[in-house]
Coordinates of C-alpha atoms and ligand atoms in Angstrom, one line a residue:
X29 CA -25.4 2.2 6.2
X30 CA -22.4 3.2 5.0
X31 CA -22.5 2.9 1.5
X32 CA -19.6 -0.2 2.0
X33 CA -21.7 -2.4 4.1
X34 CA -23.8 -3.7 1.1
X35 CA -21.1 -4.2 -1.1
X36 CA -18.7 -7.0 -2.3
X37 CA -15.9 -4.6 -2.3
X38 CA -15.4 -4.3 -6.0
X39 CA -12.4 -1.3 -5.1
X40 CA -10.5 -4.4 -3.1
X41 CA -10.6 -6.8 -6.5
X42 CA -9.9 -4.0 -8.9
X43 CA -7.2 -2.1 -7.8
X44 CA -3.1 -3.2 -7.2
X45 CA -3.5 -1.4 -3.2
X46 CA 0.8 0.6 -3.3
X47 CA 2.2 -0.3 0.0
X48 CA 4.8 1.5 1.9
X49 CA 8.0 0.6 3.4
X50 CA 6.1 1.7 7.1
X51 CA 2.8 -0.7 6.1
X52 CA 5.1 -3.6 5.5
X53 CA 6.7 -2.8 8.5
X54 CA 3.2 -2.9 10.4
X55 CA 2.5 -6.1 9.1
X56 CA 5.5 -8.1 9.8
X57 CA 6.1 -6.8 13.6
X58 CA 2.3 -5.9 14.6
X59 CA 0.4 -8.5 12.7
X60 CA 3.3 -11.1 13.0
X61 CA 2.6 -11.5 9.0
X62 CA 5.7 -13.0 6.5
X63 CA 6.4 -10.5 3.9
X64 CA 5.9 -13.1 1.1
X65 CA 1.7 -13.9 2.2
X66 CA 0.9 -10.0 1.9
X67 CA 3.5 -8.2 -0.5
X68 CA 3.9 -8.5 -4.1
X69 CA 5.5 -6.9 -6.8
X70 CA 3.5 -5.2 -10.2
X71 CA 5.1 -4.2 -13.5
X72 CA 4.3 -1.3 -14.2
X73 CA 5.3 0.7 -16.7
X74 CA 3.2 3.4 -17.8
X75 CA 3.0 4.4 -14.2
X76 CA -0.7 3.9 -14.0
X77 CA -0.4 2.1 -10.5
X78 CA 2.4 4.6 -8.9
X79 CA 0.5 7.5 -9.9
X80 CA 3.1 9.9 -9.0
X81 CA 3.1 9.2 -5.5
X82 CA 3.9 6.0 -5.1
X83 CA 7.8 5.1 -5.7
X84 CA 9.0 2.2 -8.0
X85 CA 11.5 0.2 -7.2
X86 CA 13.7 -2.1 -9.9
X87 CA 15.8 -5.8 -9.1
X88 CA 18.6 -7.4 -10.3
X89 CA 16.9 -10.4 -11.7
X90 CA 14.7 -7.7 -13.7
X91 CA 16.7 -4.5 -14.3
X92 CA 14.9 -2.9 -17.0
X93 CA 11.5 -3.0 -15.3
X94 CA 9.7 -0.7 -12.8
X95 CA 7.9 -2.8 -10.6
X96 CA 5.7 -1.2 -7.4
X97 CA 5.2 -2.9 -4.3
X98 CA 1.8 -3.9 -3.5
X99 CA -0.6 -6.0 -2.0
X100 CA -0.7 -9.4 -2.8
X101 CA -3.9 -10.8 -4.8
X102 CA -5.4 -14.2 -4.4
X103 CA -8.1 -16.4 -7.0
X104 CA -11.7 -15.0 -5.8
X105 CA -13.7 -17.5 -3.9
X106 CA -17.5 -15.4 -4.6
X107 CA -16.3 -15.2 -8.8
X108 CA -14.0 -17.4 -10.1
X109 CA -11.3 -16.4 -13.0
X110 CA -11.1 -13.6 -10.3
X111 CA -9.2 -12.2 -7.7
X112 CA -9.1 -10.2 -4.7
X113 CA -6.8 -8.7 -2.1
X114 CA -5.7 -11.5 -0.1
X115 CA -7.2 -9.5 2.8
X116 CA -10.1 -9.5 1.1
X117 CA -13.3 -11.5 3.3
X118 CA -16.0 -12.8 1.2
X119 CA -19.3 -14.2 1.7
X120 CA -20.8 -15.1 -0.8
X121 CA -23.6 -14.6 -3.3
X122 CA -27.6 -14.7 -1.8
X123 CA -30.8 -13.3 -2.7
X124 CA -30.4 -10.1 -0.5
X125 CA -26.6 -9.6 -2.1
X126 CA -26.4 -11.5 -5.5
X127 CA -22.6 -10.4 -5.4
X128 CA -22.4 -11.0 -2.0
X129 CA -20.2 -8.9 0.7
X130 CA -16.9 -8.2 0.8
X131 CA -15.0 -7.4 4.2
X132 CA -11.7 -6.5 4.9
X133 CA -9.5 -8.6 7.3
X134 CA -7.7 -6.3 8.9
X135 CA -10.0 -3.3 8.5
X136 CA -7.7 -1.1 11.5
X137 CA -4.8 -2.0 10.3
X138 CA -5.1 -1.4 6.5
X139 CA -2.7 0.1 4.2
X140 CA -3.0 3.8 4.4
X141 CA -3.9 3.7 0.5
X142 CA -7.0 2.0 1.8
X143 CA -7.8 4.4 4.4
X144 CA -7.6 7.2 1.5
X145 CA -10.0 5.5 -1.3
X146 CA -11.9 7.3 -2.6
X147 CA -10.3 11.0 -2.1
X148 CA -7.0 12.5 -2.7
X149 CA -5.4 15.8 -1.3
X150 CA -5.4 18.9 -3.8
X151 CA -2.3 20.9 -5.0
X152 CA -2.2 22.9 -1.9
X153 CA -2.7 19.6 0.7
X154 CA -5.1 21.4 2.1
X155 CA -8.9 19.8 1.1
X156 CA -9.5 16.2 -0.4
X157 CA -11.3 15.8 -3.8
X158 CA -13.2 13.2 -4.1
X159 CA -12.5 10.5 -7.2
X160 CA -15.3 10.3 -9.7
X161 CA -15.4 6.7 -10.0
X162 CA -16.1 4.4 -13.1
X163 CA -19.2 2.0 -12.9
X164 CA -16.1 -0.9 -13.2
X165 CA -12.7 -1.0 -12.2
X166 CA -11.3 -3.3 -14.7
X167 CA -13.4 -5.1 -18.1
X168 CA -16.3 -5.1 -17.1
X169 CA -16.7 -7.8 -14.9
X170 CA -19.4 -8.4 -12.4
X171 CA -16.9 -9.1 -9.6
X172 CA -14.9 -5.3 -10.9
X173 CA -18.4 -3.6 -10.2
X174 CA -17.1 -0.7 -8.0
X175 CA -19.8 1.8 -5.8
X176 CA -23.2 1.5 -6.4
X177 CA -23.6 5.4 -6.3
X178 CA -20.4 8.5 -6.4
X179 CA -19.4 9.2 -3.1
X180 CA -20.6 12.4 -1.5
X181 CA -18.7 14.5 1.4
X182 CA -20.9 13.5 3.8
X183 CA -20.0 9.8 3.2
X184 CA -16.5 10.8 5.3
X185 CA -14.9 12.3 8.2
X186 CA -13.5 15.5 7.3
X187 CA -10.4 15.7 10.1
X188 CA -10.0 11.4 9.4
X189 CA -9.6 11.7 5.8
X190 CA -7.2 14.9 5.9
X191 CA -5.3 13.2 8.0
X192 CA -5.1 9.7 6.4
X193 CA -4.3 11.7 3.0
X194 CA -1.4 13.2 5.3
X195 CA 0.2 10.6 6.4
X196 CA 0.2 8.6 3.1
X197 CA 1.6 11.3 1.7
X198 CA 4.3 11.3 3.9
X199 CA 4.9 7.7 4.1
X200 CA 4.9 7.2 0.0
X201 CA 7.3 10.1 -0.4
X202 CA 10.0 8.6 2.4
X203 CA 8.9 5.1 0.2
X204 CA 10.3 7.2 -2.2
X205 CA 14.2 8.2 -0.5
X206 CA 13.9 5.0 0.2
X207 CA 13.3 3.6 -3.6
X208 CA 16.4 6.1 -4.6
X209 CA 18.9 4.8 -2.1
X210 CA 17.9 0.7 -3.1
X211 CA 17.9 1.6 -7.0
X212 CA 21.5 3.1 -7.1
X213 CA 22.0 -0.1 -7.4
X214 CA 19.4 -3.0 -7.3
X215 CA 19.7 -5.9 -5.3
X216 CA 17.2 -9.1 -5.6
X217 CA 13.8 -9.2 -5.5
X218 CA 14.2 -11.9 -2.6
X219 CA 16.5 -9.3 -0.1
X220 CA 14.0 -6.9 -0.1
X221 CA 12.0 -6.9 3.3
X222 CA 15.9 -7.1 4.9
X223 CA 16.6 -3.9 3.4
X224 CA 13.2 -2.5 4.2
X225 CA 13.4 -3.9 7.6
X226 CA 16.6 -2.3 8.5
X227 CA 15.0 1.0 7.3
X228 CA 12.3 1.1 8.8
X229 CA 13.5 -0.7 12.7
X230 CA 16.1 2.5 12.6
X231 CA 13.7 5.5 12.3
X232 CA 14.2 6.2 15.9
X233 CA 17.7 7.5 17.2
X234 CA 18.9 9.5 20.6
X235 CA 20.1 12.7 20.8
X236 CA 24.2 12.4 20.4
X237 CA 25.9 12.9 23.8
X238 CA 29.4 13.6 24.5
X239 CA 32.2 10.6 24.1
X240 CA 29.5 8.5 22.5
X241 CA 30.6 7.2 19.1
X242 CA 28.4 8.3 16.8
X243 CA 25.5 6.8 15.4
X244 CA 23.5 7.0 11.8
X245 CA 21.9 10.2 11.1
X246 CA 20.3 9.6 7.6
X247 CA 18.4 6.8 6.3
X248 CA 21.4 6.5 3.4
X249 CA 23.7 5.9 6.5
X250 CA 21.1 3.2 7.7
X251 CA 21.0 1.2 4.9
X252 CA 25.1 1.4 4.2
X253 CA 25.9 -1.9 5.9
X254 CA 22.6 -3.7 3.4
X255 CA 24.3 -2.2 0.5
X256 CA 28.2 -3.2 1.1
X257 CA 26.5 -6.7 2.4
X258 CA 24.8 -7.3 -1.4
Ligands
LIG17 S1 -6.4 -4.6 2.5 FE1 -8.2 -4.2 3.0 S2 -9.3 -2.5 2.2 FE2 -7.2 -2.7 1.3 S3 -7.8 -3.4 -0.3 FE3 -7.4 -4.9 1.3 S4 -9.1 -6.4 2.0 FE4 -9.7 -4.0 1.0
LIG18 S1 -16.4 -0.5 -4.8 FE1 -17.1 1.4 -3.4 S2 -18.7 0.9 -1.9 FE2 -17.9 -0.8 -2.6 S3 -16.4 -1.4 -1.0 FE3 -15.4 -0.7 -2.3 S4 -15.2 1.7 -2.4 FE4 -17.3 0.4 -0.4

């Protein structure tokens, strides 16, 4: 039995989970989810959510506040008064599992941030480092209790872990480029999904042929029509 199998998923309750534009595109195009049903913006003035990886976005309605785009939280049924990731499915507490059980409702399609937990890349991007997990992820509430023991290397597949970390790093680096473009002229929050969709729906281009009109070849060019319209 894996370490998570008997857990109420305190990680999916405690943390704001940053998502990338690629995650957003995956949810909206492959799962047919509405952006407003799964995404939100979390204030991150101290950089505790971005952790120097997820980009900060600014918006016209609150131009001084840096935000990280994250998975939405909703109220928990198992732990009234607390919140959880909107994709976390809860099995109510019983004698065997006094905190209940938690299961990810989109496990196969979960964001890269979730796939990487609880590891990060070392400085040379060659090894995965396991985080030292605290006993509680927030304020001591039992809902936010974390792993029952520290993770060890044998809990994870070494190749899949490194590959997930590399993809997560790549996508957040690309998303940071997108943030730089957006933040040049921050638009309204309600225009954000359309902007992201334009960028991520145009990640594949054809090699230019002679005597044909030239296509956009950079993400900045793809964003330009939106910026002009905004
Ligand atoms: S998407 Fe799944 S794994 Fe990620 S926080 Fe939500 S429930 Fe947990
Ligand atoms: S809190 Fe730890 S053991 Fe529980 S689901 Fe999350 S990662 Fe797994």
